[in-house]
JSON list of N, CA and C in Angstrom, two decimals:
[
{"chain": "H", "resi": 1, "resn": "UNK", "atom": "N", "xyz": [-20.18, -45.17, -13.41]},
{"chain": "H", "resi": 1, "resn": "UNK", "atom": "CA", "xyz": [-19.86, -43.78, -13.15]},
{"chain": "H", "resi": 1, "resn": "UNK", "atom": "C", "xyz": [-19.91, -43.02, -14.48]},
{"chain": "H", "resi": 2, "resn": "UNK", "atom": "N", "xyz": [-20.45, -41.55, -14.67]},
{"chain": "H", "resi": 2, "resn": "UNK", "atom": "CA", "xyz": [-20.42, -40.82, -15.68]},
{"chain": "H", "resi": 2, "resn": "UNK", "atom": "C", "xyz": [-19.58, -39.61, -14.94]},
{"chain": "H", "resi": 3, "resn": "UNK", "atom": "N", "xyz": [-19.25, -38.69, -16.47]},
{"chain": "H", "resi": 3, "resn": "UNK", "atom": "CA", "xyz": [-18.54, -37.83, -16.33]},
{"chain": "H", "resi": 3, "resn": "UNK", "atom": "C", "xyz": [-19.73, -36.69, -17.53]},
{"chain": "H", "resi": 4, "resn": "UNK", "atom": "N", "xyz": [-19.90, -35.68, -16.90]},
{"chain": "H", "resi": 4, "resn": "UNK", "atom": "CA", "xyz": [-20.73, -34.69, -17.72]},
{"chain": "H", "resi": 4, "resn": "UNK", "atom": "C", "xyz": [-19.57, -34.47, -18.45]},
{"chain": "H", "resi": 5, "resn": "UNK", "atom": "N", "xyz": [-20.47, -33.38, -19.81]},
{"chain": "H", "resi": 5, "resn": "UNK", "atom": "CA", "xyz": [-19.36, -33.06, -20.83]},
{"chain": "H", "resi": 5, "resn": "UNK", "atom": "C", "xyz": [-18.95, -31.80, -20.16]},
{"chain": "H", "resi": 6, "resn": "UNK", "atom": "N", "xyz": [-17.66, -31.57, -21.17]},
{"chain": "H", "resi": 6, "resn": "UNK", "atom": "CA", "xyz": [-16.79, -30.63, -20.64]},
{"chain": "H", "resi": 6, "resn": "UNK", "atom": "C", "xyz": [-17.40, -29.41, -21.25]},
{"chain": "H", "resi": 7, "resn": "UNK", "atom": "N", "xyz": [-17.20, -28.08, -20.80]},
{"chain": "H", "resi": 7, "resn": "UNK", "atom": "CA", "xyz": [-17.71, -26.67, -21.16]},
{"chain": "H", "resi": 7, "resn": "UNK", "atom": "C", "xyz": [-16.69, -26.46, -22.21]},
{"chain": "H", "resi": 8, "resn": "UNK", "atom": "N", "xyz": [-17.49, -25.71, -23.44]},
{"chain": "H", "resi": 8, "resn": "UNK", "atom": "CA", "xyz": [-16.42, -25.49, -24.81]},
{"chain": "H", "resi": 8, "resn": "UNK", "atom": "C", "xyz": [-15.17, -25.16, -24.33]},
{"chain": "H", "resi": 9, "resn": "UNK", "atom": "N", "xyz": [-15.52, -23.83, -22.97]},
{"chain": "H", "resi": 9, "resn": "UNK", "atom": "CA", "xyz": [-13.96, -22.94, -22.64]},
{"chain": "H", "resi": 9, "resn": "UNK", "atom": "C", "xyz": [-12.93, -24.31, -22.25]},
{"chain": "H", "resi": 10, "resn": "UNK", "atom": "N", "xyz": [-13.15, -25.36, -21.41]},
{"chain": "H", "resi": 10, "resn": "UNK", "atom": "CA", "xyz": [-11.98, -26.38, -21.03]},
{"chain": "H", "resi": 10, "resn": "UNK", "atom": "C", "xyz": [-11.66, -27.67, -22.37]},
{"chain": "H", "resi": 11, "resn": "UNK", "atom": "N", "xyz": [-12.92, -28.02, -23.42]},
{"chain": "H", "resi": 11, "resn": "UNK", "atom": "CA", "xyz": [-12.21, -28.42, -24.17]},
{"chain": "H", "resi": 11, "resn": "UNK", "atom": "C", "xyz": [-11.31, -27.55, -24.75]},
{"chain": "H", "resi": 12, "resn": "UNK", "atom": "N", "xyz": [-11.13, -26.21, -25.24]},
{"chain": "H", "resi": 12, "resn": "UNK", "atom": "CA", "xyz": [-10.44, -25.48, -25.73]},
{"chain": "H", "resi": 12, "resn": "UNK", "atom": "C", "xyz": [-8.98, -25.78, -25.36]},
{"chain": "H", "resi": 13, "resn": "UNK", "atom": "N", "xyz": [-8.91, -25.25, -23.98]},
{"chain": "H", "resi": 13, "resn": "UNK", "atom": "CA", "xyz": [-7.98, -25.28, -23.22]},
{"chain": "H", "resi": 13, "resn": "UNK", "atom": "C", "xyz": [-7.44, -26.57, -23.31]},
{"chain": "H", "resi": 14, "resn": "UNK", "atom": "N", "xyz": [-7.82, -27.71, -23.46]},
{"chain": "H", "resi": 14, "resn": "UNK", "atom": "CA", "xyz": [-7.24, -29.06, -23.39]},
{"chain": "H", "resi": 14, "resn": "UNK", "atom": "C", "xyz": [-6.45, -29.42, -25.12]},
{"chain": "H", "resi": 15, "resn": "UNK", "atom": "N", "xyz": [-7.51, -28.89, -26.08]},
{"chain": "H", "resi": 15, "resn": "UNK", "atom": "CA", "xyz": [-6.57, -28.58, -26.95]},
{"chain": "H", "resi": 15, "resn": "UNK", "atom": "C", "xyz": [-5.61, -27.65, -27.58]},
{"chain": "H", "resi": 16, "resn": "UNK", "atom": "N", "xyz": [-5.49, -26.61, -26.77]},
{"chain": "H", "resi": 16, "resn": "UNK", "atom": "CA", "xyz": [-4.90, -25.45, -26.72]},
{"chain": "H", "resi": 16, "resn": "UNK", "atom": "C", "xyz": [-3.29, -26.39, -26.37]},
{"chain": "H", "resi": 17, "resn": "UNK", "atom": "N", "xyz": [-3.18, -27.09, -25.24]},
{"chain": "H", "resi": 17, "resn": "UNK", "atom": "CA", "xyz": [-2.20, -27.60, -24.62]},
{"chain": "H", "resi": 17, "resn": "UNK", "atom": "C", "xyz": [-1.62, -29.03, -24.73]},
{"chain": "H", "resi": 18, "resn": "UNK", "atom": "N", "xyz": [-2.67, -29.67, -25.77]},
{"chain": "H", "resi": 18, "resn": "UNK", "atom": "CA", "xyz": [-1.94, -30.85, -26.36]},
{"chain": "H", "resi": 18, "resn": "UNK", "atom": "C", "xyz": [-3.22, -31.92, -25.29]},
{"chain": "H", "resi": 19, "resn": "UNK", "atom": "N", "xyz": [-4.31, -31.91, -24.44]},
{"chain": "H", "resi": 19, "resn": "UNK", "atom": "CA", "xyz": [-4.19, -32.96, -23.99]},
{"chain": "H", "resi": 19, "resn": "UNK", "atom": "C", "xyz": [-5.18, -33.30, -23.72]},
{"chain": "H", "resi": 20, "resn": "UNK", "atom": "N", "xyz": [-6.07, -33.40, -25.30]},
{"chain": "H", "resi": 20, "resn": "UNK", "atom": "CA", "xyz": [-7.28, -33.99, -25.49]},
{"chain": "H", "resi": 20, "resn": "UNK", "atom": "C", "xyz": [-7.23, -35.37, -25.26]},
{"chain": "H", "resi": 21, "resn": "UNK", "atom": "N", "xyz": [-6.02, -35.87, -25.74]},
{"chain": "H", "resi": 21, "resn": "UNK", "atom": "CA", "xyz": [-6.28, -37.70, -25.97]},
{"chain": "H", "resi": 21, "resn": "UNK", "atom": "C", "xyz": [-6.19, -38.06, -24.42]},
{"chain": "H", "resi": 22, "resn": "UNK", "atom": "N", "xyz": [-4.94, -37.35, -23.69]},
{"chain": "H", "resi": 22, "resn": "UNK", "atom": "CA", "xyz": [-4.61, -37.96, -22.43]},
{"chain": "H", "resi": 22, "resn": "UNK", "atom": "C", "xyz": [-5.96, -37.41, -21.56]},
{"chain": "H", "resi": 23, "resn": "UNK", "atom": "N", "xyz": [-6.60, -36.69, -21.41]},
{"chain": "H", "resi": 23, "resn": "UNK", "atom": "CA", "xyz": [-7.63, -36.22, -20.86]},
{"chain": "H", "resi": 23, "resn": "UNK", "atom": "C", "xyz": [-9.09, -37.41, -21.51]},
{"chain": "H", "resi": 24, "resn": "UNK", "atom": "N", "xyz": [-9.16, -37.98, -22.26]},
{"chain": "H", "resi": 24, "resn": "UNK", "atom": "CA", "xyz": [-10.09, -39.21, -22.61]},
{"chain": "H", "resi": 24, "resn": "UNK", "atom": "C", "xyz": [-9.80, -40.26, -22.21]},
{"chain": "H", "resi": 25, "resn": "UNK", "atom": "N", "xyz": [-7.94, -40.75, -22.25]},
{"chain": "H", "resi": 25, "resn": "UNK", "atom": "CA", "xyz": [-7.79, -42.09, -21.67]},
{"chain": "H", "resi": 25, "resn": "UNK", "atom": "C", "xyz": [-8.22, -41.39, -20.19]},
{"chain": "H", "resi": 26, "resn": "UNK", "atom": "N", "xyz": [-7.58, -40.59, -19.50]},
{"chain": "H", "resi": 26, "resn": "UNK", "atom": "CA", "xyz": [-7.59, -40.65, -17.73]},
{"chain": "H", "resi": 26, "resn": "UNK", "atom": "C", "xyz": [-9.42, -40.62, -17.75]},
{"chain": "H", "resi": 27, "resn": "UNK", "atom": "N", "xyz": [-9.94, -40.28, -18.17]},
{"chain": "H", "resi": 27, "resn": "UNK", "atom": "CA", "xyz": [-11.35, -40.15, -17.85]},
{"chain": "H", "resi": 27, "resn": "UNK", "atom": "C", "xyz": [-12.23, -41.36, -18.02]},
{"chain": "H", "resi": 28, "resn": "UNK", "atom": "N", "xyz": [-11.37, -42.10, -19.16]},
{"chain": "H", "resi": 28, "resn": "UNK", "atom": "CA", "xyz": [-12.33, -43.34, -19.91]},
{"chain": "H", "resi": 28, "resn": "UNK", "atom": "C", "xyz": [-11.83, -44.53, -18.32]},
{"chain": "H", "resi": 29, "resn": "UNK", "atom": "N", "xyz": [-10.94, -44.12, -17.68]},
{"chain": "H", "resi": 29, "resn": "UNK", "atom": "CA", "xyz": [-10.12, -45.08, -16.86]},
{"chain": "H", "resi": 29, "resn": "UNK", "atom": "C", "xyz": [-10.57, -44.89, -15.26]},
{"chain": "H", "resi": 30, "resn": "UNK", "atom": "N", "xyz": [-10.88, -43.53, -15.13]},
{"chain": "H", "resi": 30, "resn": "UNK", "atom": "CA", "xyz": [-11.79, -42.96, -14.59]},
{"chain": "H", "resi": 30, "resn": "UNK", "atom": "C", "xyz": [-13.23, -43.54, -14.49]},
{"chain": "H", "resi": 31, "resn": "UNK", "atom": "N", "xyz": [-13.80, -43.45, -15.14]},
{"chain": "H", "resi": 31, "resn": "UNK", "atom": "CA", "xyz": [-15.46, -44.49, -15.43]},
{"chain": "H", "resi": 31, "resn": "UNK", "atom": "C", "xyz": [-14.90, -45.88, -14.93]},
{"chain": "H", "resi": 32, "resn": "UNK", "atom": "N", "xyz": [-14.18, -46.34, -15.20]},
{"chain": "H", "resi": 32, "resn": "UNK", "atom": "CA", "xyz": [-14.14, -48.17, -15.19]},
{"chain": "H", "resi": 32, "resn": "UNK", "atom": "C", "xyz": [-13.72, -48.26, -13.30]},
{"chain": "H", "resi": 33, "resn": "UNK", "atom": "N", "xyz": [-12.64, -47.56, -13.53]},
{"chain": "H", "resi": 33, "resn": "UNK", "atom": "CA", "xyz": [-12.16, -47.51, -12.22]},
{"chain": "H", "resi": 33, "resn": "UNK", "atom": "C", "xyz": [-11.80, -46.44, -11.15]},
{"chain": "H", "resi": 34, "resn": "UNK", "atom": "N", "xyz": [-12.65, -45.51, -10.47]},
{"chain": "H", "resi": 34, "resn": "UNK", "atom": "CA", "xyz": [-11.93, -44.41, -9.95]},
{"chain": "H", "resi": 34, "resn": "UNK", "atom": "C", "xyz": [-11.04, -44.46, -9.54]},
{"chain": "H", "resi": 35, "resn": "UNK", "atom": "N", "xyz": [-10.05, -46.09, -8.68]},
{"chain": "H", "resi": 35, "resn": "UNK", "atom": "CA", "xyz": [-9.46, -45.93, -8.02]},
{"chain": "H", "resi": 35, "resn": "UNK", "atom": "C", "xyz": [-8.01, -46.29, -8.86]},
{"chain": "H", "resi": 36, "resn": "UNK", "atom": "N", "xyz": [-7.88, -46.74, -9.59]},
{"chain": "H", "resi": 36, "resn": "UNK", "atom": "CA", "xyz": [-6.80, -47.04, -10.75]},
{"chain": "H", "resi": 36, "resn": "UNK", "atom": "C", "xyz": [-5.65, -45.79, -10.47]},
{"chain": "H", "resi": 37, "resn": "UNK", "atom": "N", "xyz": [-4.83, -46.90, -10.16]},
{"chain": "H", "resi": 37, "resn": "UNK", "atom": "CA", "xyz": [-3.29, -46.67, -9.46]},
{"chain": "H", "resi": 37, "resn": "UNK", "atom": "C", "xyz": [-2.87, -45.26, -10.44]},
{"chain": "H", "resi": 38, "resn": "UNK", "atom": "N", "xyz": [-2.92, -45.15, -11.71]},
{"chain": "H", "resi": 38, "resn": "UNK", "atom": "CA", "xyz": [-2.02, -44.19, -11.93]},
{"chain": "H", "resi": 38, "resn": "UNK", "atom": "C", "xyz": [-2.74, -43.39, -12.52]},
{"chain": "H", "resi": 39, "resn": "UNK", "atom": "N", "xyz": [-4.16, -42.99, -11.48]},
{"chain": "H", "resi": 39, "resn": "UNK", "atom": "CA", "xyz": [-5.02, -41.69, -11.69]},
{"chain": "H", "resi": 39, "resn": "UNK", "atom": "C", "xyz": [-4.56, -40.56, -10.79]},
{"chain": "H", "resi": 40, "resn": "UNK", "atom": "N", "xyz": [-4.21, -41.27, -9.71]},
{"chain": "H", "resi": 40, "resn": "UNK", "atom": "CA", "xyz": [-3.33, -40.44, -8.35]},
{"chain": "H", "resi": 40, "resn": "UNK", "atom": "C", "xyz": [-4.83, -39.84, -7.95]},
{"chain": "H", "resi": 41, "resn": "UNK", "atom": "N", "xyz": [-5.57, -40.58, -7.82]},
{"chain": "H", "resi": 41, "resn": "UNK", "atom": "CA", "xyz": [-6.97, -39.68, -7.16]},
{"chain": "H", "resi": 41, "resn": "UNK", "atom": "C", "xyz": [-6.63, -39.15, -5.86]},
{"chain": "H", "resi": 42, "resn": "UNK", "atom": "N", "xyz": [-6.62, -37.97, -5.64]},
{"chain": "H", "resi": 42, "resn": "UNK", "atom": "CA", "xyz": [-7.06, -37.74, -3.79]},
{"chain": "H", "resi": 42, "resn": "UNK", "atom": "C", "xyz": [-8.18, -36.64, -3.65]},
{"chain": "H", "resi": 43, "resn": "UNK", "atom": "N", "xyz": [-8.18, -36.78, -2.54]},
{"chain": "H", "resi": 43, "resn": "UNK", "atom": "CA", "xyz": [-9.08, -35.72, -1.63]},
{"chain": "H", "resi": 43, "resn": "UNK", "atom": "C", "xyz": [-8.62, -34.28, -1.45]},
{"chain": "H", "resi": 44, "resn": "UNK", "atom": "N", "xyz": [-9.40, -33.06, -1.98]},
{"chain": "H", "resi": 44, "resn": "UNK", "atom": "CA", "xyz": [-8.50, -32.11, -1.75]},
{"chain": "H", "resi": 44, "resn": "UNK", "atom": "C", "xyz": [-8.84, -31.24, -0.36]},
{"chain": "H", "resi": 45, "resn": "UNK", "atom": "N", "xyz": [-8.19, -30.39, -0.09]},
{"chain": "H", "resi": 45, "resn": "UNK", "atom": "CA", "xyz": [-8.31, -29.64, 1.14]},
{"chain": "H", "resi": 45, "resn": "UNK", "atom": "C", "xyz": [-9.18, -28.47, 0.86]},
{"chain": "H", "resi": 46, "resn": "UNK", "atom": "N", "xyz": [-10.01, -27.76, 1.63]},
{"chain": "H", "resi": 46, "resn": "UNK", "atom": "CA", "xyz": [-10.65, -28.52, 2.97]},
{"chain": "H", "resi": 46, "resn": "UNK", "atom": "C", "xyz": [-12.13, -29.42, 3.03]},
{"chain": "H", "resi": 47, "resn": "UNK", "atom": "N", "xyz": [-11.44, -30.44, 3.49]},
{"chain": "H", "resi": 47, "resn": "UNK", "atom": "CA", "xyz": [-12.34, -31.56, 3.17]},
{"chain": "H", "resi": 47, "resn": "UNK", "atom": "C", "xyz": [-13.84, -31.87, 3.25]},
{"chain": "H", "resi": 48, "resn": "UNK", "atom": "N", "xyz": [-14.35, -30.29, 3.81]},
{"chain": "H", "resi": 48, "resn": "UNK", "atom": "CA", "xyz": [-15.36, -30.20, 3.68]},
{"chain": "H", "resi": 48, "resn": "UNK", "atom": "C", "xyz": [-16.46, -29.79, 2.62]},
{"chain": "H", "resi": 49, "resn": "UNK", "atom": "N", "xyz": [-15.49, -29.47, 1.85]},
{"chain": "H", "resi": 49, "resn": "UNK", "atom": "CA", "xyz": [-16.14, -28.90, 0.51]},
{"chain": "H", "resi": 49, "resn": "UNK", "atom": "C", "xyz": [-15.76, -30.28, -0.87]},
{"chain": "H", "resi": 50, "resn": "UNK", "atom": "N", "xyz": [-15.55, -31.33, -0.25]},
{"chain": "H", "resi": 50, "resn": "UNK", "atom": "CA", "xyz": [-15.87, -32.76, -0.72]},
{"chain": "H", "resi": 50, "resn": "UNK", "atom": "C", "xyz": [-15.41, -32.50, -2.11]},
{"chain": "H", "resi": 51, "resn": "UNK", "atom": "N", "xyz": [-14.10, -31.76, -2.54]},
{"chain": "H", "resi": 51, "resn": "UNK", "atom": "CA", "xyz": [-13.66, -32.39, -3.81]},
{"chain": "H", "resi": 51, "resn": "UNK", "atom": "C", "xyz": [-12.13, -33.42, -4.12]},
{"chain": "H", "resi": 52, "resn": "UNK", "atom": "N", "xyz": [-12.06, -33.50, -5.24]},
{"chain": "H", "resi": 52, "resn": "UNK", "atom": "CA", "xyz": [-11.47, -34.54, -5.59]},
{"chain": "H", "resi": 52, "resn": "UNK", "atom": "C", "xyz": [-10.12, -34.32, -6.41]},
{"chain": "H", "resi": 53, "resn": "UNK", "atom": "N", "xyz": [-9.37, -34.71, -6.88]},
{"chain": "H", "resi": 53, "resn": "UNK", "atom": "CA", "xyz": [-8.54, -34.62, -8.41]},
{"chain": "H", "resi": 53, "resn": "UNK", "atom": "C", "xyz": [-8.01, -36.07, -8.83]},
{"chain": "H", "resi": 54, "resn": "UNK", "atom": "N", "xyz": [-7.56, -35.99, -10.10]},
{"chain": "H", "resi": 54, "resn": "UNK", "atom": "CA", "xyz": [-7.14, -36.78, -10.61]},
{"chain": "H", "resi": 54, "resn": "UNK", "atom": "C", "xyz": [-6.02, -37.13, -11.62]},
{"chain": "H", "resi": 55, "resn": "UNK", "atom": "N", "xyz": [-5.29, -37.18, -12.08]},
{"chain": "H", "resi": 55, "resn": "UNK", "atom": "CA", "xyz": [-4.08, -36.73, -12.86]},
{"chain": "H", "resi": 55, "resn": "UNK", "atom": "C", "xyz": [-4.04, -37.00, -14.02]},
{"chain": "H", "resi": 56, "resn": "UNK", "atom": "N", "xyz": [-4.23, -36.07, -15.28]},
{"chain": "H", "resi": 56, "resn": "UNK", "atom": "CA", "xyz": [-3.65, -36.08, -16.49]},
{"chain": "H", "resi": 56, "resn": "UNK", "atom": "C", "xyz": [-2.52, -36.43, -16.98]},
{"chain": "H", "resi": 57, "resn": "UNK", "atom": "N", "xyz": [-1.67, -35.78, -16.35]},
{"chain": "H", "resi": 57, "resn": "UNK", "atom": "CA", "xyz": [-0.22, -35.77, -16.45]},
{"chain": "H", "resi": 57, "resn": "UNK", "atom": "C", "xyz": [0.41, -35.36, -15.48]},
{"chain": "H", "resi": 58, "resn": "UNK", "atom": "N", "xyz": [1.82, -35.40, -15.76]},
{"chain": "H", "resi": 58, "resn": "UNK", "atom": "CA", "xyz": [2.56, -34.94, -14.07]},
{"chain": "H", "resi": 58, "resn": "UNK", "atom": "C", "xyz": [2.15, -33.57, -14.34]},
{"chain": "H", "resi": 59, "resn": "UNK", "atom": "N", "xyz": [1.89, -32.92, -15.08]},
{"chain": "H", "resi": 59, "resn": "UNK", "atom": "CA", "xyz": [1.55, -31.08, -14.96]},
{"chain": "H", "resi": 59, "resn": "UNK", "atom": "C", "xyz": [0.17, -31.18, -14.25]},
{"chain": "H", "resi": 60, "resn": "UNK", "atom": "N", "xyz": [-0.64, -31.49, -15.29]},
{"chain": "H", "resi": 60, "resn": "UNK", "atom": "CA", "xyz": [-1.90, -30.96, -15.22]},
{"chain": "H", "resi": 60, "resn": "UNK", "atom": "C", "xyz": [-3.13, -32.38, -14.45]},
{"chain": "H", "resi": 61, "resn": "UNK", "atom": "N", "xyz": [-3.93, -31.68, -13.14]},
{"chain": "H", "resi": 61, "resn": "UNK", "atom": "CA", "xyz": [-5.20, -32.20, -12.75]},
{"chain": "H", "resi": 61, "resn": "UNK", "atom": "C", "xyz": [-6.41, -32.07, -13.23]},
{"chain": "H", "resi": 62, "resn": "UNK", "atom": "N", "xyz": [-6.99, -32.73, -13.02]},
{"chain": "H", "resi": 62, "resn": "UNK", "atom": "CA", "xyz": [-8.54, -33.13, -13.27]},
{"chain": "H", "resi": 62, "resn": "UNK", "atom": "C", "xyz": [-9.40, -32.92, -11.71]},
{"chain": "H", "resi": 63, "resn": "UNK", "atom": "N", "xyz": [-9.92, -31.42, -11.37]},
{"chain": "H", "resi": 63, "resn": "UNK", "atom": "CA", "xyz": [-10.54, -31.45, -10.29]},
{"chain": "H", "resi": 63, "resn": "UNK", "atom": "C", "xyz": [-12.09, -31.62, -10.50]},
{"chain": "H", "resi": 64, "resn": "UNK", "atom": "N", "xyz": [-12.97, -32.42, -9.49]},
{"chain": "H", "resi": 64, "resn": "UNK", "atom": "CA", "xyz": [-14.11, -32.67, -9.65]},
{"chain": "H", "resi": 64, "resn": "UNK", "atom": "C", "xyz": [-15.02, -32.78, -8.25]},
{"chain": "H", "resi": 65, "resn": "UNK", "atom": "N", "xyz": [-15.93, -33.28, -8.14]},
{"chain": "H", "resi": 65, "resn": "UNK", "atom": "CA", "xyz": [-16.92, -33.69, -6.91]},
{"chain": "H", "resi": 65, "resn": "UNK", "atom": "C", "xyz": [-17.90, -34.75, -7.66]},
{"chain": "H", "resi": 66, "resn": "UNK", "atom": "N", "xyz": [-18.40, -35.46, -6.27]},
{"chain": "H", "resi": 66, "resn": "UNK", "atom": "CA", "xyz": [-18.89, -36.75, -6.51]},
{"chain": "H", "resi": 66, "resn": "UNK", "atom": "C", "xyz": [-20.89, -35.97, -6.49]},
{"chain": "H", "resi": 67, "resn": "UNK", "atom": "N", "xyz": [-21.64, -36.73, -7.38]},
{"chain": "H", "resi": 67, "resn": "UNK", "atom": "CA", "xyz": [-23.09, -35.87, -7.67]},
{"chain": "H", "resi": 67, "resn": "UNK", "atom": "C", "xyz": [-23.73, -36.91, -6.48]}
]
């Protein structure tokens, strides 16, 4: 599994808020395993528009779609 790079504006934002490193482990953990227990992956609503999230931290998600 790959992950495209991030757009300057969301790395910004990730270091704006402290959470460059935790945003590389969840992603690097992400690649190996999507389903890895303490990504909290789900399905978001409405399920027809087939996206995803994943958890940074208890604040902040990682929303995406599968290519």
């Amino acid at each position: 599994m790959q992950i495209e790079p991030l757009r300057p504006k969301l790395k910004k934002y990730l270091a704006r808020h402290g959470l460059t490193r935790k945003y590389a482990k969840q992603a690097a953990l992400f690649c190996v395993d999507p389903r890895y227990p303490s990504l909290g992956m789900e399905r978001l609503e409405p399920k027809e528009y087939k996206l995803y999230s994943f958890r940074i931290d208890h604040k902040y998600r990682v929303i995406f779609y599968f290519k």
